[in-house]
Amino acid sequence: MRRHGRKHRGKAVAAALGAGLGLAAWLTTATVSQAGTTGSDNRPQGHAAPGAPEGGAPSASPGPSATGDGHTPRITITSAAASWTTEAAADFWTPAKMAAAFPRRTAPGGPEAMTSSGTPAAASVPTARHIDGIPSVGVLFSVDKDARAHYCTASVVTSPRRNLLLTAGHCNPGTHAAFVPKYRSGATIQPYGVWAITKSFTYPGHGTTGDASDLDFAFATVAPDGRGRSVESLTGGNTLTPTPGYTNDNVTVIGYPSVRNDPQDRAVRCETGTRRLDGYRQLRMECNGFHGGTSGSPWLTHFDERTKTGRVIGNIGGLNGGGPSGPHADRTSYSPYYGANILMLYLRAISG
């Protein structure tokens, strides 16, 4: 009986979201059951920063599986300790600890001027520019073994509880995981605070090779702050949207390269177009400057300069963690194609 209750509740949620998100058609055969299992992630780095935490969050518990056509993967839910609150995250991730996460290196230029090989950026390919950031996009911090740094990018997506983040599947949080929207390197007080990540939701079959790389996306929930406010109430959120097709113009991509890859330690932004990554259910885009640390960066259409939000149709991730290897790895980035699988993951994440 509980299984059927979840099924009807999921359809009701999707129907309510349909007009605004364009998601209703995704739910044609969707069913949420209680037969989930857990899985582990042998995290490749890809567009994640070097030294990113390996494996999952502190504890993993069985989650429901999405079983619409019999082939949709099960869902893994990982949970932080109950004591890990937003206040605890702010106390743990002090400005000094953030600044000391990785030593700065002195290097000229950065993504505004050079590609990862140190050669001038190709004239035919746009180059990301440094910006001060936007409220709905920020960095992920976590501690796992001896790795300490912001290692991936995440964004706030609209949700009923207003507490939901989107990132790449291979960016699973480690211990003491936190989200810092509109991160400012070295700031005594972060402009939108430090938010404790309480749960993350992925498919255990996700990966960065083969068909598994088509599932390289994840959601995470964050705890309210000490005044009971949700993250979305402060930052706004981007609207999760089905990928409209492989070819898209005017896509805005915003992310945070790690300080190891970009010593300015600031957000980068690029306006570009997309096309299909041959052989995969993924998009690709060309823009210099998306180094390690930008995994999870949202791909936004209809970006509103007033609200600083848009419709998210993808995220840096997928094959090889979101791009090719080699001297020009920062020039080309990939994204999974958003279809029924990401809807099912979203529905599970918003159910708590």
Short mmCIF file of C-alpha atoms in Angstrom, two decimals:
data_model
loop_
_atom_site.label_atom_id
_atom_site.label_comp_id
_atom_site.label_asym_id
_atom_site.label_seq_id
_atom_site.Cartn_x
_atom_site.Cartn_y
_atom_site.Cartn_z
CA MET A 1 0.00 0.00 0.00
CA ARG A 2 2.83 2.38 0.76
CA ARG A 3 4.25 1.72 -2.69
CA HIS A 4 1.00 2.79 -4.39
CA GLY A 5 0.76 5.85 -2.16
CA ARG A 6 4.16 7.04 -3.33
CA LYS A 7 3.19 6.42 -6.93
CA HIS A 8 0.10 8.63 -6.78
CA ARG A 9 1.86 11.29 -4.72
CA GLY A 10 4.65 11.47 -7.29
CA LYS A 11 2.16 11.94 -10.12
CA ALA A 12 0.33 14.65 -8.21
CA VAL A 13 3.59 16.53 -7.62
CA ALA A 14 4.56 16.27 -11.28
CA ALA A 15 1.12 17.49 -12.39
CA ALA A 16 1.46 20.54 -10.17
CA LEU A 17 4.92 21.23 -11.56
CA GLY A 18 4.02 20.55 -15.16
CA ALA A 19 2.88 23.98 -16.28
CA GLY A 20 5.84 25.82 -14.81
CA LEU A 21 8.58 23.28 -15.41
CA GLY A 22 7.43 21.53 -18.57
CA LEU A 23 7.87 18.21 -16.76
CA ALA A 24 4.44 16.60 -16.96
CA ALA A 25 5.19 14.59 -20.09
CA TRP A 26 8.14 12.96 -18.33
CA LEU A 27 5.83 11.18 -15.91
CA THR A 28 3.96 9.02 -18.43
CA THR A 29 5.19 5.71 -16.98
CA ALA A 30 6.89 6.88 -13.80
CA THR A 31 6.50 4.85 -10.62
CA VAL A 32 8.28 5.29 -7.31
CA SER A 33 8.64 2.16 -5.14
CA GLN A 34 10.36 1.19 -1.93
CA ALA A 35 12.73 -1.44 -3.35
CA GLY A 36 15.91 0.65 -3.41
CA THR A 37 19.51 -0.27 -2.66
CA THR A 38 22.70 1.67 -2.11
CA GLY A 39 25.77 1.94 -4.26
CA SER A 40 29.28 3.37 -4.12
CA ASP A 41 31.00 5.88 -6.38
CA ASN A 42 34.60 5.45 -7.43
CA ARG A 43 34.84 9.11 -8.29
CA PRO A 44 36.96 10.05 -11.31
CA GLN A 45 38.05 13.67 -11.33
CA GLY A 46 36.96 14.93 -14.75
CA HIS A 47 35.93 18.57 -14.27
CA ALA A 48 35.94 18.08 -10.50
CA ALA A 49 38.93 19.61 -8.79
CA PRO A 50 41.96 17.41 -8.05
CA GLY A 51 41.79 16.16 -4.48
CA ALA A 52 38.01 15.94 -4.49
CA PRO A 53 36.67 13.53 -1.86
CA GLU A 54 36.35 9.92 -2.86
CA GLY A 55 33.23 7.85 -2.33
CA GLY A 56 29.96 9.11 -0.89
CA ALA A 57 28.71 11.02 2.11
CA PRO A 58 29.03 9.80 5.71
CA SER A 59 26.17 7.32 5.58
CA ALA A 60 24.06 5.78 2.85
CA SER A 61 20.60 4.34 3.28
CA PRO A 62 18.34 2.43 0.92
CA GLY A 63 16.21 4.67 -1.23
CA PRO A 64 13.28 4.05 -3.53
CA SER A 65 13.87 3.03 -7.12
CA ALA A 66 12.42 4.61 -10.21
CA THR A 67 10.88 1.74 -12.12
CA GLY A 68 8.66 3.13 -14.82
CA ASP A 69 9.77 0.99 -17.77
CA GLY A 70 11.69 -1.63 -15.82
CA HIS A 71 15.05 -0.17 -16.85
CA THR A 72 15.32 3.06 -14.83
CA PRO A 73 18.11 2.75 -12.25
CA ARG A 74 17.51 2.69 -8.52
CA ILE A 75 18.18 5.76 -6.43
CA THR A 76 20.86 6.10 -3.76
CA ILE A 77 20.25 8.45 -0.82
CA THR A 78 23.17 9.50 1.37
CA SER A 79 22.59 11.34 4.63
CA ALA A 80 24.72 13.51 6.87
CA ALA A 81 24.71 13.20 10.66
CA ALA A 82 21.74 14.83 12.39
CA SER A 83 24.13 17.20 14.15
CA TRP A 84 25.33 18.62 10.83
CA THR A 85 23.25 21.81 10.68
CA THR A 86 23.77 25.03 8.77
CA GLU A 87 25.07 26.62 11.98
CA ALA A 88 27.54 23.75 12.36
CA ALA A 89 28.62 24.18 8.73
CA ALA A 90 29.26 27.89 9.23
CA ASP A 91 31.25 27.18 12.40
CA PHE A 92 33.31 24.48 10.67
CA TRP A 93 33.96 26.25 7.37
CA THR A 94 35.51 29.44 8.74
CA PRO A 95 37.11 31.96 6.36
CA ALA A 96 40.54 30.79 7.50
CA LYS A 97 39.71 27.16 6.80
CA MET A 98 38.36 27.98 3.34
CA ALA A 99 41.42 30.07 2.52
CA ALA A 100 43.79 27.37 3.73
CA ALA A 101 42.11 24.60 1.80
CA PHE A 102 44.64 24.84 -1.02
CA PRO A 103 47.74 27.05 -1.21
CA ARG A 104 47.56 29.71 -3.85
CA ARG A 105 49.96 29.54 -6.71
CA THR A 106 51.18 32.58 -8.58
CA ALA A 107 50.46 32.30 -12.25
CA PRO A 108 49.61 34.93 -14.83
CA GLY A 109 46.36 35.10 -16.70
CA GLY A 110 43.80 32.44 -15.94
CA PRO A 111 40.78 31.49 -17.98
CA GLU A 112 40.31 35.03 -19.20
CA ALA A 113 43.52 34.85 -21.20
CA MET A 114 44.85 31.33 -21.64
CA THR A 115 43.79 27.76 -22.18
CA SER A 116 44.92 24.97 -19.87
CA SER A 117 47.99 24.34 -22.03
CA GLY A 118 49.22 27.91 -21.59
CA THR A 119 48.71 28.72 -25.27
CA PRO A 120 46.53 31.60 -26.45
CA ALA A 121 42.84 30.74 -26.54
CA ALA A 122 41.55 29.77 -29.97
CA ALA A 123 39.95 32.78 -31.64
CA SER A 124 36.93 30.78 -32.82
CA VAL A 125 36.07 29.53 -29.33
CA PRO A 126 34.65 31.91 -26.69
CA THR A 127 36.49 32.33 -23.41
CA ALA A 128 34.84 32.48 -20.00
CA ARG A 129 35.19 35.73 -18.13
CA HIS A 130 35.56 36.21 -14.41
CA ILE A 131 32.51 37.56 -12.59
CA ASP A 132 31.56 38.17 -8.97
CA GLY A 133 29.11 35.27 -9.15
CA ILE A 134 25.33 35.00 -8.90
CA PRO A 135 23.32 34.02 -5.81
CA SER A 136 21.92 30.73 -7.15
CA VAL A 137 25.33 29.25 -8.06
CA GLY A 138 28.08 28.38 -5.61
CA VAL A 139 30.73 25.92 -4.53
CA LEU A 140 30.74 22.64 -2.66
CA PHE A 141 33.15 22.21 0.25
CA SER A 142 33.76 18.93 2.04
CA VAL A 143 36.44 17.12 4.01
CA ASP A 144 37.34 13.54 3.20
CA LYS A 145 40.61 12.10 4.47
CA ASP A 146 43.18 14.83 3.72
CA ALA A 147 41.32 16.54 0.89
CA ARG A 148 40.03 19.99 1.75
CA ALA A 149 38.81 22.47 -0.83
CA HIS A 150 35.90 23.57 -2.93
CA TYR A 151 35.96 20.89 -5.55
CA CYS A 152 32.70 21.16 -7.52
CA THR A 153 30.00 23.67 -8.45
CA ALA A 154 26.31 23.40 -7.52
CA SER A 155 23.20 25.48 -8.16
CA VAL A 156 19.87 26.06 -6.45
CA VAL A 157 16.85 24.70 -8.31
CA THR A 158 13.27 25.63 -7.53
CA SER A 159 11.45 23.09 -5.35
CA PRO A 160 8.45 22.99 -3.01
CA ARG A 161 10.63 23.04 0.12
CA ARG A 162 13.05 25.54 -1.42
CA ASN A 163 16.06 23.59 -0.21
CA LEU A 164 17.36 21.77 -3.30
CA LEU A 165 20.70 21.83 -5.11
CA LEU A 166 21.73 20.37 -8.46
CA THR A 167 25.26 19.19 -9.25
CA ALA A 168 27.12 16.43 -11.08
CA GLY A 169 26.70 12.83 -9.95
CA HIS A 170 30.44 12.36 -9.46
CA CYS A 171 30.45 15.32 -7.04
CA ASN A 172 28.93 13.29 -4.18
CA PRO A 173 29.67 15.09 -0.90
CA GLY A 174 32.16 13.73 1.59
CA THR A 175 32.07 14.58 5.29
CA HIS A 176 31.27 18.06 6.57
CA ALA A 177 29.72 18.95 3.22
CA ALA A 178 28.53 22.50 2.68
CA PHE A 179 27.25 24.74 -0.10
CA VAL A 180 28.45 28.34 -0.35
CA PRO A 181 26.33 30.37 -2.83
CA LYS A 182 28.03 33.24 -4.65
CA TYR A 183 31.29 32.21 -2.98
CA ARG A 184 33.78 35.00 -2.35
CA SER A 185 37.34 33.84 -1.84
CA GLY A 186 38.81 35.22 1.37
CA ALA A 187 35.60 36.92 2.51
CA THR A 188 35.11 37.19 6.27
CA ILE A 189 31.37 36.70 5.78
CA GLN A 190 30.01 34.92 2.73
CA PRO A 191 27.27 37.02 1.08
CA TYR A 192 24.64 34.26 1.23
CA GLY A 193 26.01 32.15 4.05
CA VAL A 194 27.27 28.60 4.39
CA TRP A 195 24.65 25.84 4.12
CA ALA A 196 24.89 22.30 5.49
CA ILE A 197 24.16 19.54 2.99
CA THR A 198 21.89 17.00 4.65
CA LYS A 199 21.15 14.46 1.92
CA SER A 200 22.21 13.71 -1.62
CA PHE A 201 20.40 11.74 -4.31
CA THR A 202 22.07 9.89 -7.17
CA TYR A 203 21.67 6.81 -9.30
CA PRO A 204 24.13 4.11 -8.19
CA GLY A 205 24.62 3.29 -11.87
CA HIS A 206 25.99 6.73 -12.66
CA GLY A 207 29.57 7.07 -13.77
CA THR A 208 31.86 8.88 -16.16
CA THR A 209 32.33 6.18 -18.79
CA GLY A 210 29.98 4.55 -21.27
CA ASP A 211 26.22 4.74 -20.82
CA ALA A 212 26.68 5.36 -17.08
CA SER A 213 27.95 8.85 -17.88
CA ASP A 214 24.46 9.76 -19.16
CA LEU A 215 23.37 9.70 -15.48
CA ASP A 216 26.02 12.08 -14.16
CA PHE A 217 23.70 14.41 -12.25
CA ALA A 218 22.66 14.60 -8.59
CA PHE A 219 20.45 16.52 -6.20
CA ALA A 220 21.19 17.49 -2.61
CA THR A 221 19.14 19.07 0.15
CA VAL A 222 20.43 21.70 2.56
CA ALA A 223 19.31 22.53 6.09
CA PRO A 224 17.62 25.86 6.87
CA ASP A 225 19.71 28.55 8.50
CA GLY A 226 19.49 29.55 12.16
CA ARG A 227 16.49 31.78 11.46
CA GLY A 228 14.59 28.98 9.73
CA ARG A 229 15.06 30.40 6.24
CA SER A 230 15.53 28.22 3.18
CA VAL A 231 18.41 28.73 0.78
CA GLU A 232 16.10 29.43 -2.16
CA SER A 233 14.28 32.15 -0.24
CA LEU A 234 17.56 34.09 -0.20
CA THR A 235 19.23 33.14 -3.48
CA GLY A 236 16.35 32.43 -5.80
CA GLY A 237 16.43 29.29 -7.91
CA ASN A 238 16.76 28.06 -11.46
CA THR A 239 13.93 26.08 -13.03
CA LEU A 240 14.66 22.43 -13.83
CA THR A 241 13.71 22.03 -17.48
CA PRO A 242 13.76 19.12 -19.95
CA THR A 243 16.64 19.53 -22.39
CA PRO A 244 14.86 20.98 -25.44
CA GLY A 245 17.23 19.36 -27.92
CA TYR A 246 20.90 18.87 -28.61
CA THR A 247 21.33 22.14 -30.48
CA ASN A 248 20.77 25.23 -28.35
CA ASP A 249 21.83 28.85 -28.75
CA ASN A 250 22.38 31.43 -26.01
CA VAL A 251 23.25 29.04 -23.19
CA THR A 252 24.80 30.66 -20.09
CA VAL A 253 27.22 28.49 -18.09
CA ILE A 254 28.51 29.64 -14.70
CA GLY A 255 30.94 27.74 -12.49
CA TYR A 256 33.86 27.90 -10.10
CA PRO A 257 37.25 26.53 -11.16
CA SER A 258 39.33 25.39 -8.22
CA VAL A 259 42.15 27.64 -7.09
CA ARG A 260 44.65 25.03 -8.28
CA ASN A 261 43.39 25.56 -11.81
CA ASP A 262 42.55 29.27 -11.66
CA PRO A 263 44.46 31.32 -9.06
CA GLN A 264 41.89 34.13 -9.18
CA ASP A 265 39.49 31.77 -7.34
CA ARG A 266 36.40 33.45 -8.78
CA ALA A 267 33.34 32.41 -10.73
CA VAL A 268 33.54 32.25 -14.51
CA ARG A 269 30.73 32.79 -16.99
CA CYS A 270 30.33 32.03 -20.67
CA GLU A 271 27.59 32.44 -23.28
CA THR A 272 27.80 29.76 -25.92
CA GLY A 273 25.84 27.18 -27.89
CA THR A 274 25.49 23.41 -27.63
CA ARG A 275 25.40 20.41 -29.92
CA ARG A 276 25.35 16.65 -29.47
CA LEU A 277 28.28 14.67 -28.12
CA ASP A 278 28.49 11.93 -30.75
CA GLY A 279 27.61 8.47 -29.48
CA TYR A 280 26.10 9.64 -26.18
CA ARG A 281 22.87 11.09 -24.86
CA GLN A 282 24.79 14.21 -23.92
CA LEU A 283 25.41 17.79 -24.98
CA ARG A 284 28.75 19.46 -25.60
CA MET A 285 29.76 23.09 -25.58
CA GLU A 286 32.95 24.95 -26.43
CA CYS A 287 34.29 27.67 -24.15
CA ASN A 288 37.77 28.14 -22.72
CA GLY A 289 38.22 28.38 -18.96
CA PHE A 290 36.08 25.59 -17.50
CA HIS A 291 38.84 23.89 -15.57
CA GLY A 292 38.65 21.35 -12.76
CA GLY A 293 36.18 22.47 -10.09
CA THR A 294 33.44 23.40 -12.58
CA SER A 295 31.75 19.98 -12.54
CA GLY A 296 28.09 20.55 -11.75
CA SER A 297 27.99 24.04 -13.30
CA PRO A 298 24.45 24.75 -14.56
CA TRP A 299 23.69 25.26 -18.24
CA LEU A 300 21.01 27.97 -18.32
CA THR A 301 18.67 29.18 -21.04
CA HIS A 302 16.42 32.24 -20.80
CA PHE A 303 18.83 33.73 -18.28
CA ASP A 304 17.29 36.82 -16.66
CA GLU A 305 19.89 39.47 -15.84
CA ARG A 306 17.53 41.03 -13.31
CA THR A 307 16.78 37.92 -11.24
CA LYS A 308 20.06 36.18 -12.13
CA THR A 309 18.16 32.94 -12.73
CA GLY A 310 17.13 30.88 -15.74
CA ARG A 311 16.02 27.47 -16.94
CA VAL A 312 18.60 24.78 -16.24
CA ILE A 313 18.83 22.28 -19.12
CA GLY A 314 22.11 20.62 -18.19
CA ASN A 315 25.17 20.57 -15.95
CA ILE A 316 28.85 20.01 -16.55
CA GLY A 317 29.30 16.28 -16.18
CA GLY A 318 28.99 13.13 -18.21
CA LEU A 319 31.78 11.43 -20.16
CA ASN A 320 35.15 11.67 -18.38
CA GLY A 321 33.47 13.76 -15.68
CA GLY A 322 32.39 16.48 -18.10
CA GLY A 323 35.02 16.94 -20.79
CA PRO A 324 37.92 15.44 -22.70
CA SER A 325 41.36 14.85 -21.27
CA GLY A 326 44.45 16.51 -22.66
CA PRO A 327 45.99 19.95 -22.92
CA HIS A 328 42.76 21.69 -23.94
CA ALA A 329 40.43 19.98 -21.47
CA ASP A 330 39.06 23.31 -20.26
CA ARG A 331 37.86 24.22 -23.77
CA THR A 332 35.19 21.52 -24.22
CA SER A 333 32.56 20.55 -21.65
CA TYR A 334 29.81 17.93 -21.64
CA SER A 335 26.40 17.62 -19.99
CA PRO A 336 23.90 14.79 -19.57
CA TYR A 337 20.66 15.20 -21.52
CA TYR A 338 17.76 15.88 -19.13
CA GLY A 339 14.93 13.40 -19.63
CA ALA A 340 12.78 11.06 -17.54
CA ASN A 341 15.62 9.87 -15.30
CA ILE A 342 16.40 13.29 -13.88
CA LEU A 343 12.69 13.91 -13.29
CA MET A 344 12.42 10.73 -11.21
CA LEU A 345 15.47 11.73 -9.22
CA TYR A 346 14.00 15.21 -8.68
CA LEU A 347 10.68 13.76 -7.49
CA ARG A 348 12.47 11.58 -4.94
CA ALA A 349 14.62 14.46 -3.74
CA ILE A 350 11.68 16.82 -3.17
CA SER A 351 9.83 14.12 -1.19
CA GLY A 352 12.53 14.34 1.49
#
